[in-house]
CSV table of C-alpha atoms and ligand atoms in Angstrom, one decimal:
chain,number,residue,atom,x,y,z
A,1,MET,CA,102.9,124.7,105.2
A,2,MET,CA,106.7,124.7,105.2
A,3,GLN,CA,107.2,128.4,106.2
A,4,ARG,CA,110.4,129.1,108.1
A,5,GLU,CA,109.7,126.5,110.7
A,6,LEU,CA,112.9,124.5,110.6
A,7,SER,CA,116.1,125.7,109.0
A,8,ASP,CA,116.7,124.6,105.4
A,9,ALA,CA,119.8,123.0,106.6
A,10,GLU,CA,117.9,120.7,108.9
A,11,LEU,CA,115.2,120.0,106.3
A,12,LEU,CA,117.1,119.9,103.1
A,13,ALA,CA,120.6,118.8,103.8
A,14,LEU,CA,119.9,115.2,104.2
A,15,ASP,CA,119.1,112.8,101.3
A,16,LEU,CA,115.5,111.8,101.2
A,17,ASP,CA,114.8,108.3,100.0
A,18,LEU,CA,111.7,107.2,101.8
A,19,PHE,CA,109.1,107.6,99.2
A,20,SER,CA,111.1,107.7,96.0
A,21,THR,CA,113.4,104.7,96.7
A,22,ASP,CA,111.8,102.3,99.0
A,23,CYS,CA,108.6,100.4,98.6
A,24,GLU,CA,107.3,99.1,101.8
A,25,ARG,CA,104.8,96.4,101.3
A,26,PRO,CA,101.4,97.8,102.0
A,27,GLU,CA,100.3,97.1,105.5
A,28,LEU,CA,97.3,95.3,104.2
A,29,CYS,CA,99.5,92.4,103.0
A,30,GLU,CA,100.5,92.0,106.6
A,31,GLY,CA,97.1,92.1,108.1
A,32,ASP,CA,94.2,89.8,108.6
A,33,ALA,CA,93.2,89.8,104.9
A,34,GLY,CA,96.7,89.6,103.4
A,35,HIS,CA,97.0,87.4,100.4
A,36,THR,CA,97.8,83.9,101.3
A,37,SER,CA,98.3,81.1,98.9
A,38,ASN,CA,98.2,77.5,97.8
A,39,ARG,CA,100.9,75.3,96.5
A,40,SER,CA,100.0,73.4,93.4
A,41,THR,CA,99.5,70.4,95.6
A,42,GLU,CA,96.4,72.3,96.9
A,43,SER,CA,97.5,72.1,100.5
A,44,CYS,CA,96.3,75.5,101.5
A,45,CYS,CA,93.9,78.2,100.5
A,46,THR,CA,93.4,81.8,100.2
A,47,GLY,CA,91.1,84.2,101.9
A,48,GLN,CA,90.3,86.5,99.0
A,49,GLY,CA,86.5,86.4,99.1
A,50,THR,CA,85.6,86.4,95.5
A,51,ALA,CA,88.6,88.3,94.4
A,52,GLU,CA,90.3,87.7,91.1
A,53,VAL,CA,93.8,86.3,91.7
A,54,THR,CA,95.7,88.9,89.8
A,55,CYS,CA,98.2,91.3,91.2
A,56,SER,CA,96.0,94.4,91.2
A,57,ALA,CA,92.7,92.7,92.1
A,58,ASN,CA,94.4,90.8,94.8
A,59,GLU,CA,95.6,94.0,96.5
A,60,GLN,CA,92.3,95.6,96.1
A,61,SER,CA,90.5,92.7,97.6
A,62,SER,CA,92.9,92.6,100.5
A,63,ASN,CA,92.1,96.2,101.1
A,64,GLN,CA,88.5,95.6,101.3
A,65,GLN,CA,88.8,92.7,103.7
A,66,ASN,CA,91.1,94.6,106.0
A,67,VAL,CA,88.9,97.6,106.1
A,68,SER,CA,85.8,95.5,107.0
A,69,GLU,CA,87.7,93.4,109.6
A,70,GLN,CA,89.3,96.3,111.4
A,71,GLU,CA,86.9,99.1,111.0
A,72,SER,CA,88.6,102.3,111.9
A,73,ASP,CA,87.0,104.9,114.0
A,74,PRO,CA,88.5,108.1,112.7
A,75,LEU,CA,88.7,110.9,115.2
A,76,CYS,CA,90.1,113.5,113.0
A,77,GLU,CA,87.5,115.9,111.7
A,78,GLY,CA,89.2,116.1,108.4
A,79,SER,CA,91.2,119.3,108.8
A,80,SER,CA,94.4,120.1,110.4
A,81,THR,CA,93.0,123.3,111.7
A,82,LYS,CA,90.3,121.6,113.7
A,83,ARG,CA,91.1,120.1,117.0
A,84,ARG,CA,90.5,116.3,117.5
A,85,LYS,CA,87.6,115.3,119.6
A,86,TRP,CA,88.6,114.2,123.1
A,87,ASP,CA,88.3,110.5,123.5
A,88,ALA,CA,89.0,108.6,126.6
A,89,ARG,CA,89.6,105.3,124.9
A,90,ILE,CA,93.1,103.9,124.4
A,91,PRO,CA,94.4,104.2,120.8
A,92,LEU,CA,93.9,100.6,120.0
A,93,GLU,CA,90.2,100.8,120.8
A,94,ARG,CA,89.8,104.3,119.3
A,95,PHE,CA,91.0,103.0,116.0
A,96,GLY,CA,88.8,99.9,116.2
A,97,ARG,CA,91.8,97.6,116.2
A,98,LYS,CA,91.8,94.1,117.6
A,99,TYR,CA,95.4,93.6,116.7
A,100,LEU,CA,98.3,95.4,115.1
A,101,SER,CA,100.2,94.3,112.1
A,102,VAL,CA,104.0,93.9,112.2
A,103,THR,CA,104.3,96.8,109.8
A,104,ASP,CA,102.3,99.1,112.1
A,105,LEU,CA,105.0,98.5,114.6
A,106,SER,CA,107.9,98.8,112.2
A,107,ARG,CA,106.4,102.0,110.7
A,108,GLN,CA,106.3,103.4,114.2
A,109,ALA,CA,110.1,103.2,114.2
A,110,TRP,CA,110.0,105.5,111.2
A,111,CYS,CA,107.5,108.0,112.6
A,112,GLU,CA,104.8,107.1,115.1
A,113,GLN,CA,102.8,110.3,114.4
A,114,GLN,CA,102.7,109.3,110.7
A,115,VAL,CA,101.2,105.9,111.6
A,116,VAL,CA,98.5,107.6,113.7
A,117,TYR,CA,97.7,110.1,110.9
A,118,GLY,CA,97.5,107.1,108.5
A,119,MET,CA,94.8,105.6,110.7
A,120,GLU,CA,93.0,108.8,111.3
A,121,LEU,CA,93.0,109.6,107.6
A,122,PRO,CA,92.8,106.2,105.9
A,123,HIS,CA,91.9,107.7,102.5
A,124,ILE,CA,95.3,109.4,102.4
A,125,GLN,CA,97.0,106.2,103.4
A,126,GLN,CA,95.1,104.3,100.7
A,127,LEU,CA,96.2,106.9,98.1
A,128,ARG,CA,99.7,106.2,99.1
A,129,ASP,CA,99.2,102.5,98.8
A,130,GLU,CA,98.0,103.0,95.3
A,131,VAL,CA,101.0,104.9,94.0
A,132,PRO,CA,102.9,103.0,91.3
A,133,VAL,CA,106.0,102.5,93.4
A,134,VAL,CA,104.1,100.7,96.2
A,135,LYS,CA,102.0,98.6,93.7
A,136,ALA,CA,105.2,97.6,91.9
A,137,GLY,CA,106.6,96.3,95.2
A,138,SER,CA,103.4,94.3,95.9
A,139,CYS,CA,103.5,92.8,92.4
A,140,LEU,CA,107.1,91.7,92.9
A,141,HIS,CA,106.1,90.0,96.2
A,142,LEU,CA,103.2,88.2,94.5
A,143,ALA,CA,105.4,87.1,91.6
A,144,ARG,CA,107.9,85.5,94.1
A,145,GLU,CA,105.1,83.8,96.0
A,146,LEU,CA,103.7,82.4,92.8
A,147,GLU,CA,107.0,80.8,92.0
A,148,VAL,CA,106.4,78.3,94.8
A,149,GLN,CA,102.7,78.2,95.4
A,150,ASP,CA,99.4,78.8,93.7
A,151,VAL,CA,96.9,81.3,94.9
A,152,VAL,CA,93.4,79.8,95.0
A,153,PRO,CA,90.3,82.0,95.7
A,154,ILE,CA,88.1,80.8,98.5
A,155,ASN,CA,84.8,82.4,99.5
A,156,VAL,CA,84.7,83.5,103.1
A,157,GLU,CA,81.4,84.0,105.0
A,158,SER,CA,82.5,85.1,108.4
A,159,ARG,CA,85.4,86.6,110.4
A,160,GLU,CA,86.1,83.1,111.6
A,161,ASP,CA,86.4,82.0,108.0
A,162,ASN,CA,89.0,84.7,107.4
A,163,TRP,CA,91.1,83.4,110.2
A,164,ALA,CA,90.5,79.8,109.1
A,165,VAL,CA,92.1,80.6,105.8
A,166,LYS,CA,95.2,81.9,107.6
A,167,MET,CA,95.3,78.8,109.8
A,168,LEU,CA,94.9,76.3,107.0
A,169,ASN,CA,97.7,78.0,105.2
A,170,LEU,CA,99.8,77.8,108.3
A,171,LEU,CA,99.1,74.1,108.7
A,172,SER,CA,100.2,73.4,105.2
A,173,MET,CA,103.3,75.4,105.6
A,174,ILE,CA,104.3,73.6,108.8
A,175,GLN,CA,104.2,70.4,106.8
A,176,PHE,CA,106.4,71.8,104.1
A,177,LEU,CA,108.9,73.2,106.6
A,178,GLN,CA,109.0,69.8,108.4
A,179,ALA,CA,109.8,68.3,105.1
A,180,GLY,CA,112.7,70.7,104.7
A,181,GLU,CA,111.0,72.8,102.0
A,182,LEU,CA,110.9,76.5,101.4
A,183,VAL,CA,107.7,78.4,102.2
A,184,ARG,CA,106.6,81.9,101.2
A,185,GLU,CA,104.1,84.3,102.8
A,186,LEU,CA,103.9,82.4,106.1
A,187,PRO,CA,101.3,83.9,108.5
A,188,VAL,CA,102.6,84.6,112.0
A,189,PHE,CA,100.6,85.9,115.0
A,190,GLY,CA,100.6,86.1,118.7
A,191,GLU,CA,100.6,88.3,121.7
A,192,LEU,CA,103.4,90.8,122.3
A,193,GLU,CA,103.3,93.2,125.3
A,194,GLY,CA,99.7,92.4,125.8
A,195,ILE,CA,98.7,93.3,122.2
A,196,PHE,CA,97.9,90.8,119.4
A,197,VAL,CA,100.2,91.2,116.5
A,198,VAL,CA,99.9,89.7,113.0
A,199,GLY,CA,102.4,89.4,110.2
A,200,VAL,CA,103.4,87.6,107.1
A,201,VAL,CA,106.9,86.3,106.7
A,202,ASP,CA,108.1,86.6,103.1
A,203,GLU,CA,110.2,83.4,103.1
A,204,LEU,CA,111.5,80.7,105.4
A,205,CYS,CA,113.9,78.2,104.1
A,206,TYR,CA,116.9,76.0,105.0
A,207,ASN,CA,120.4,77.2,104.0
A,208,SER,CA,123.3,75.0,103.0
A,209,LYS,CA,124.2,74.3,106.7
A,210,GLY,CA,120.6,73.1,107.3
A,211,GLU,CA,119.8,76.2,109.4
A,212,LEU,CA,116.4,77.8,109.2
A,213,GLU,CA,116.7,81.2,107.4
A,214,LEU,CA,114.1,84.0,107.5
A,215,ARG,CA,114.2,86.2,104.4
A,216,GLU,CA,112.4,89.5,103.8
A,217,LEU,CA,112.2,91.2,100.4
A,218,LYS,CA,112.4,95.0,100.1
A,219,THR,CA,111.9,96.5,96.8
A,220,ARG,CA,113.5,99.9,95.9
A,221,GLY,CA,112.9,102.5,93.3
A,222,GLN,CA,116.6,103.2,93.0
A,223,ARG,CA,119.5,100.9,92.9
A,224,THR,CA,120.7,101.9,96.3
A,225,TYR,CA,120.6,100.6,99.9
A,226,PRO,CA,118.1,102.4,102.2
A,227,SER,CA,119.0,105.0,104.8
A,228,ALA,CA,120.0,103.9,108.3
A,229,ALA,CA,116.6,105.0,109.6
A,230,GLN,CA,114.8,102.7,107.1
A,231,LYS,CA,117.1,99.8,107.9
A,232,ARG,CA,116.4,100.2,111.5
A,233,SER,CA,112.6,99.9,110.8
A,234,HIS,CA,113.3,96.8,108.6
A,235,HIS,CA,115.4,95.2,111.3
A,236,LEU,CA,112.6,95.6,113.8
A,237,GLN,CA,110.2,94.1,111.4
A,238,VAL,CA,112.1,90.9,110.8
A,239,SER,CA,113.0,90.6,114.5
A,240,ILE,CA,109.3,90.7,115.4
A,241,TYR,CA,108.6,88.0,112.8
A,242,LYS,CA,111.2,85.8,114.5
A,243,LEU,CA,109.7,86.4,117.9
A,244,LEU,CA,106.2,85.6,116.7
A,245,PHE,CA,107.3,82.5,114.7
A,246,GLU,CA,109.3,81.0,117.5
A,247,ALA,CA,106.6,81.6,120.1
A,248,MET,CA,104.3,79.7,117.8
A,249,ILE,CA,106.5,76.7,117.2
A,250,LYS,CA,107.4,76.5,120.9
A,251,GLY,CA,103.7,76.0,121.6
A,252,GLN,CA,103.4,79.4,123.5
A,253,LEU,CA,100.3,80.5,121.6
A,254,ASN,CA,97.1,79.5,123.2
A,255,LYS,CA,93.4,79.3,122.3
A,256,ASP,CA,92.3,81.9,124.9
A,257,THR,CA,94.8,84.5,123.7
A,258,ILE,CA,93.5,84.2,120.1
A,259,THR,CA,89.8,84.2,120.9
A,260,HIS,CA,90.1,86.9,123.5
A,261,HIS,CA,92.0,89.4,121.4
A,262,LEU,CA,90.2,88.7,118.1
A,263,HIS,CA,86.7,88.1,119.5
A,264,LEU,CA,86.3,84.9,117.5
A,265,ARG,CA,83.7,82.3,118.2
A,266,THR,CA,85.0,78.8,118.6
A,267,GLU,CA,81.5,77.3,118.0
A,268,GLN,CA,81.1,79.1,114.7
A,269,PRO,CA,80.6,76.6,111.8
A,270,LEU,CA,83.1,77.2,109.0
A,271,GLY,CA,81.9,78.2,105.6
A,272,SER,CA,81.2,75.6,102.9
A,273,GLU,CA,84.2,76.4,100.8
A,274,ILE,CA,86.5,76.3,103.8
A,275,LEU,CA,85.2,72.9,104.7
A,276,VAL,CA,85.6,71.5,101.2
A,277,HIS,CA,89.2,72.8,101.1
A,278,ALA,CA,90.1,71.5,104.5
A,279,GLN,CA,88.8,68.1,103.6
A,280,LYS,CA,90.8,68.1,100.3
A,281,VAL,CA,94.0,68.7,102.3
A,282,GLY,CA,93.2,66.0,104.8
A,283,PHE,CA,91.6,67.8,107.7
A,284,THR,CA,88.1,66.9,109.1
A,285,ILE,CA,86.7,69.9,110.9
A,286,ASN,CA,83.4,71.6,111.4
A,287,THR,CA,83.8,74.6,113.5
A,288,PHE,CA,86.4,77.3,113.9
A,289,GLY,CA,87.3,75.8,117.3
A,290,ASP,CA,88.1,72.4,115.7
A,291,LEU,CA,90.5,74.1,113.4
A,292,LEU,CA,92.0,76.2,116.2
A,293,ASP,CA,92.7,73.1,118.2
A,294,LEU,CA,94.2,71.3,115.2
A,295,MET,CA,96.5,74.2,114.5
A,296,LEU,CA,97.7,74.6,118.1
A,297,LEU,CA,98.3,70.9,118.3
A,298,ASN,CA,100.4,70.9,115.1
A,299,LEU,CA,102.4,73.9,116.2
A,300,THR,CA,103.1,72.4,119.6
A,301,TYR,CA,104.4,69.1,118.1
A,302,ALA,CA,106.0,70.5,115.0
A,303,ASP,CA,109.6,69.5,114.5
A,304,ILE,CA,110.8,72.9,113.2
A,305,PRO,CA,114.0,74.6,114.4
A,306,SER,CA,114.3,78.2,115.6
A,307,VAL,CA,115.3,80.8,113.1
A,308,ASP,CA,119.1,80.9,112.9
A,309,THR,CA,119.6,83.7,110.3
A,310,MET,CA,117.6,86.7,109.2
A,311,LYS,CA,118.3,88.3,105.9
A,312,ILE,CA,116.9,91.3,104.0
A,313,GLU,CA,117.2,91.3,100.3
A,314,TYR,CA,117.0,94.7,98.6
A,315,CYS,CA,115.8,94.4,95.1
A,316,TYR,CA,115.6,97.0,92.3
A,317,GLN,CA,112.0,97.3,91.2
A,318,ALA,CA,112.7,98.2,87.5
A,319,ASP,CA,114.3,94.9,86.6
A,320,ALA,CA,113.9,92.8,89.9
A,321,SER,CA,117.7,92.6,90.2
A,322,VAL,CA,119.2,92.2,93.6
A,323,ILE,CA,120.9,95.3,95.0
A,324,GLY,CA,122.3,93.4,97.9
A,325,THR,CA,121.5,91.3,100.9
A,326,GLU,CA,121.9,92.2,104.5
A,327,VAL,CA,122.3,89.8,107.4
A,328,VAL,CA,120.4,91.0,110.4
A,329,SER,CA,121.6,90.0,113.9
A,330,PHE,CA,118.8,89.4,116.4
A,331,GLU,CA,119.2,91.6,119.4
A,332,GLU,CA,116.5,90.4,121.7
A,333,GLU,CA,116.9,93.1,124.4
A,334,TRP,CA,116.7,95.8,121.8
A,335,VAL,CA,113.6,94.3,120.1
A,336,LYS,CA,111.8,93.8,123.4
A,337,SER,CA,112.5,97.4,124.6
A,338,GLU,CA,111.3,98.8,121.2
A,339,LEU,CA,108.2,96.7,121.5
A,340,LYS,CA,107.6,97.9,125.0
A,341,HIS,CA,108.0,101.5,123.9
A,342,TYR,CA,105.8,101.3,120.8
A,343,SER,CA,103.0,99.3,122.5
A,344,SER,CA,102.8,101.8,125.4
A,345,PHE,CA,101.3,104.2,122.9
A,346,TRP,CA,98.6,101.8,121.8
A,347,LYS,CA,97.8,101.0,125.4
A,348,GLY,CA,97.3,104.7,126.1
A,349,GLN,CA,100.3,105.0,128.4
A,350,ARG,CA,101.7,107.9,126.5
A,351,GLU,CA,100.9,110.3,123.6
A,352,ALA,CA,102.1,109.7,120.0
A,353,THR,CA,105.4,111.3,119.1
A,354,GLY,CA,106.7,112.5,115.8
A,355,VAL,CA,110.3,112.6,114.6
A,356,ASP,CA,113.1,114.2,116.5
A,357,ILE,CA,114.4,117.5,115.1
A,358,GLU,CA,117.5,115.7,113.8
A,359,GLU,CA,115.2,113.6,111.6
A,360,ALA,CA,113.1,116.5,110.3
A,361,TRP,CA,114.2,115.5,106.8
A,362,LYS,CA,111.6,112.7,107.1
A,363,CYS,CA,108.8,115.3,107.1
A,364,ARG,CA,109.7,116.4,103.6
A,365,SER,CA,108.3,113.3,102.1
A,366,CYS,CA,105.5,112.8,104.5
A,367,ASP,CA,101.9,113.0,103.2
A,368,PHE,CA,100.8,114.6,106.5
A,369,ALA,CA,103.4,117.3,106.7
A,370,ASP,CA,100.9,120.1,106.1
A,371,ILE,CA,98.7,119.1,108.9
A,372,CYS,CA,101.1,117.7,111.4
A,373,GLU,CA,100.8,119.3,114.7
A,374,TRP,CA,104.0,117.6,116.0
A,375,ARG,CA,106.0,119.1,113.2
A,376,GLN,CA,104.4,122.5,113.8
A,377,SER,CA,105.3,122.4,117.5
A,378,LYS,CA,108.8,121.3,116.8
A,379,ALA,CA,109.1,124.1,114.3
A,380,GLU,CA,107.9,126.7,116.8
A,381,GLU,CA,110.4,125.3,119.3
A,382,ALA,CA,113.2,125.7,116.8
A,383,THR,CA,112.2,129.2,115.9
A,384,GLN,CA,112.1,130.3,119.5
A,385,LYS,CA,115.5,128.7,120.1
A,386,ASN,CA,117.0,130.5,117.1
A,387,ARG,CA,115.5,133.8,118.3
A,388,ALA,CA,116.9,133.2,121.8
A,389,ASN,CA,120.4,132.5,120.3
A,390,GLN,CA,120.3,135.6,118.2
A,391,CYS,CA,119.4,137.7,121.3
A,392,LYS,CA,122.5,136.5,123.2
B,401,LIG,FE1,106.0,112.4,111.3
B,401,LIG,FE2,107.1,114.6,110.2
B,401,LIG,FE3,105.1,113.3,109.0
B,401,LIG,FE4,104.7,114.7,111.2
B,401,LIG,S1,105.3,115.5,109.3
B,401,LIG,S2,103.9,112.7,110.8
B,401,LIG,S3,106.6,114.3,112.4
B,401,LIG,S4,107.1,112.5,109.4
């Protein structure tokens, strides 16, 4: 209900471009079941269950896997007018999450309350992921991935298999990077502020100076750059990728961190298709623990440099033409303080917050605007302030 909660000037004056012009990659591509792929040399595999390797089926499959992996535990009773049940668990546990995706965190930079509603009401979030603008963005990403690597379907039989797929892909990509080649859809993961975080880097390659470059593709519905608020969220995203990737190649990731956060069993035998594929690409393993040791060893001794440059390429969806490329400078202090702030919500150290009144324009394109209690309370505040000013 829009009513007269915030002045039209506040709500309408600013240009909205969130939903109509930018296509954030669906979170699921970042998560545990995100599509991963295989070069034509068959050096890595994909965890798609029995999914068809087409653009739409791929996304659908990813959805299903992610939902089963990280079962949500919605608190919301399905109506904005009903109060949420009181729950003493921290948000991470309340939502049944063992880890966060990088996009969970970068979306928090846009509106934290929106992320929470997305988890409480996953059917609405899924509808959003199904809209043509979002799907078109996913297809463009897949097309780019297929330019350099094949996607091979592999049956997975356990949660450990799901992670094995990610790790086999990573092992292959480490080899390509060491050989000076470009990789796309590189899985990154690790612990940040006590929370396990998982992401997928769009592209890593060496530039003409021989420096390692991290590239992120953002597709847009209009041939324009995004707003400053969106850019800020994109900058946070690529900066977190850099943090995770560098911790991995510096050997800072360890076995206990992975098994503790993800509740994975090292003694779990890997599924038959995983074993066949691992053997094909030269790894002799039996259990998930074998693969974990192998991955950590390879990461520790990998001869891969740190990321020198981060770039975000904005691409027009209609014809895949490039709108422009932005170079992002890595501001470590800023990224770490943002992470500290956002993770404090997941750890139950503070309540979720919505947008500031100056950014109320974001609410106009929000799927949860009608039920948002934050927005209602801010609107009431604004109304009272206006009344007080009129009485003076
Ligand atoms: Fe955030 Fe506004 Fe949406 Fe509420 S209505 S979730 S404050 S964007």
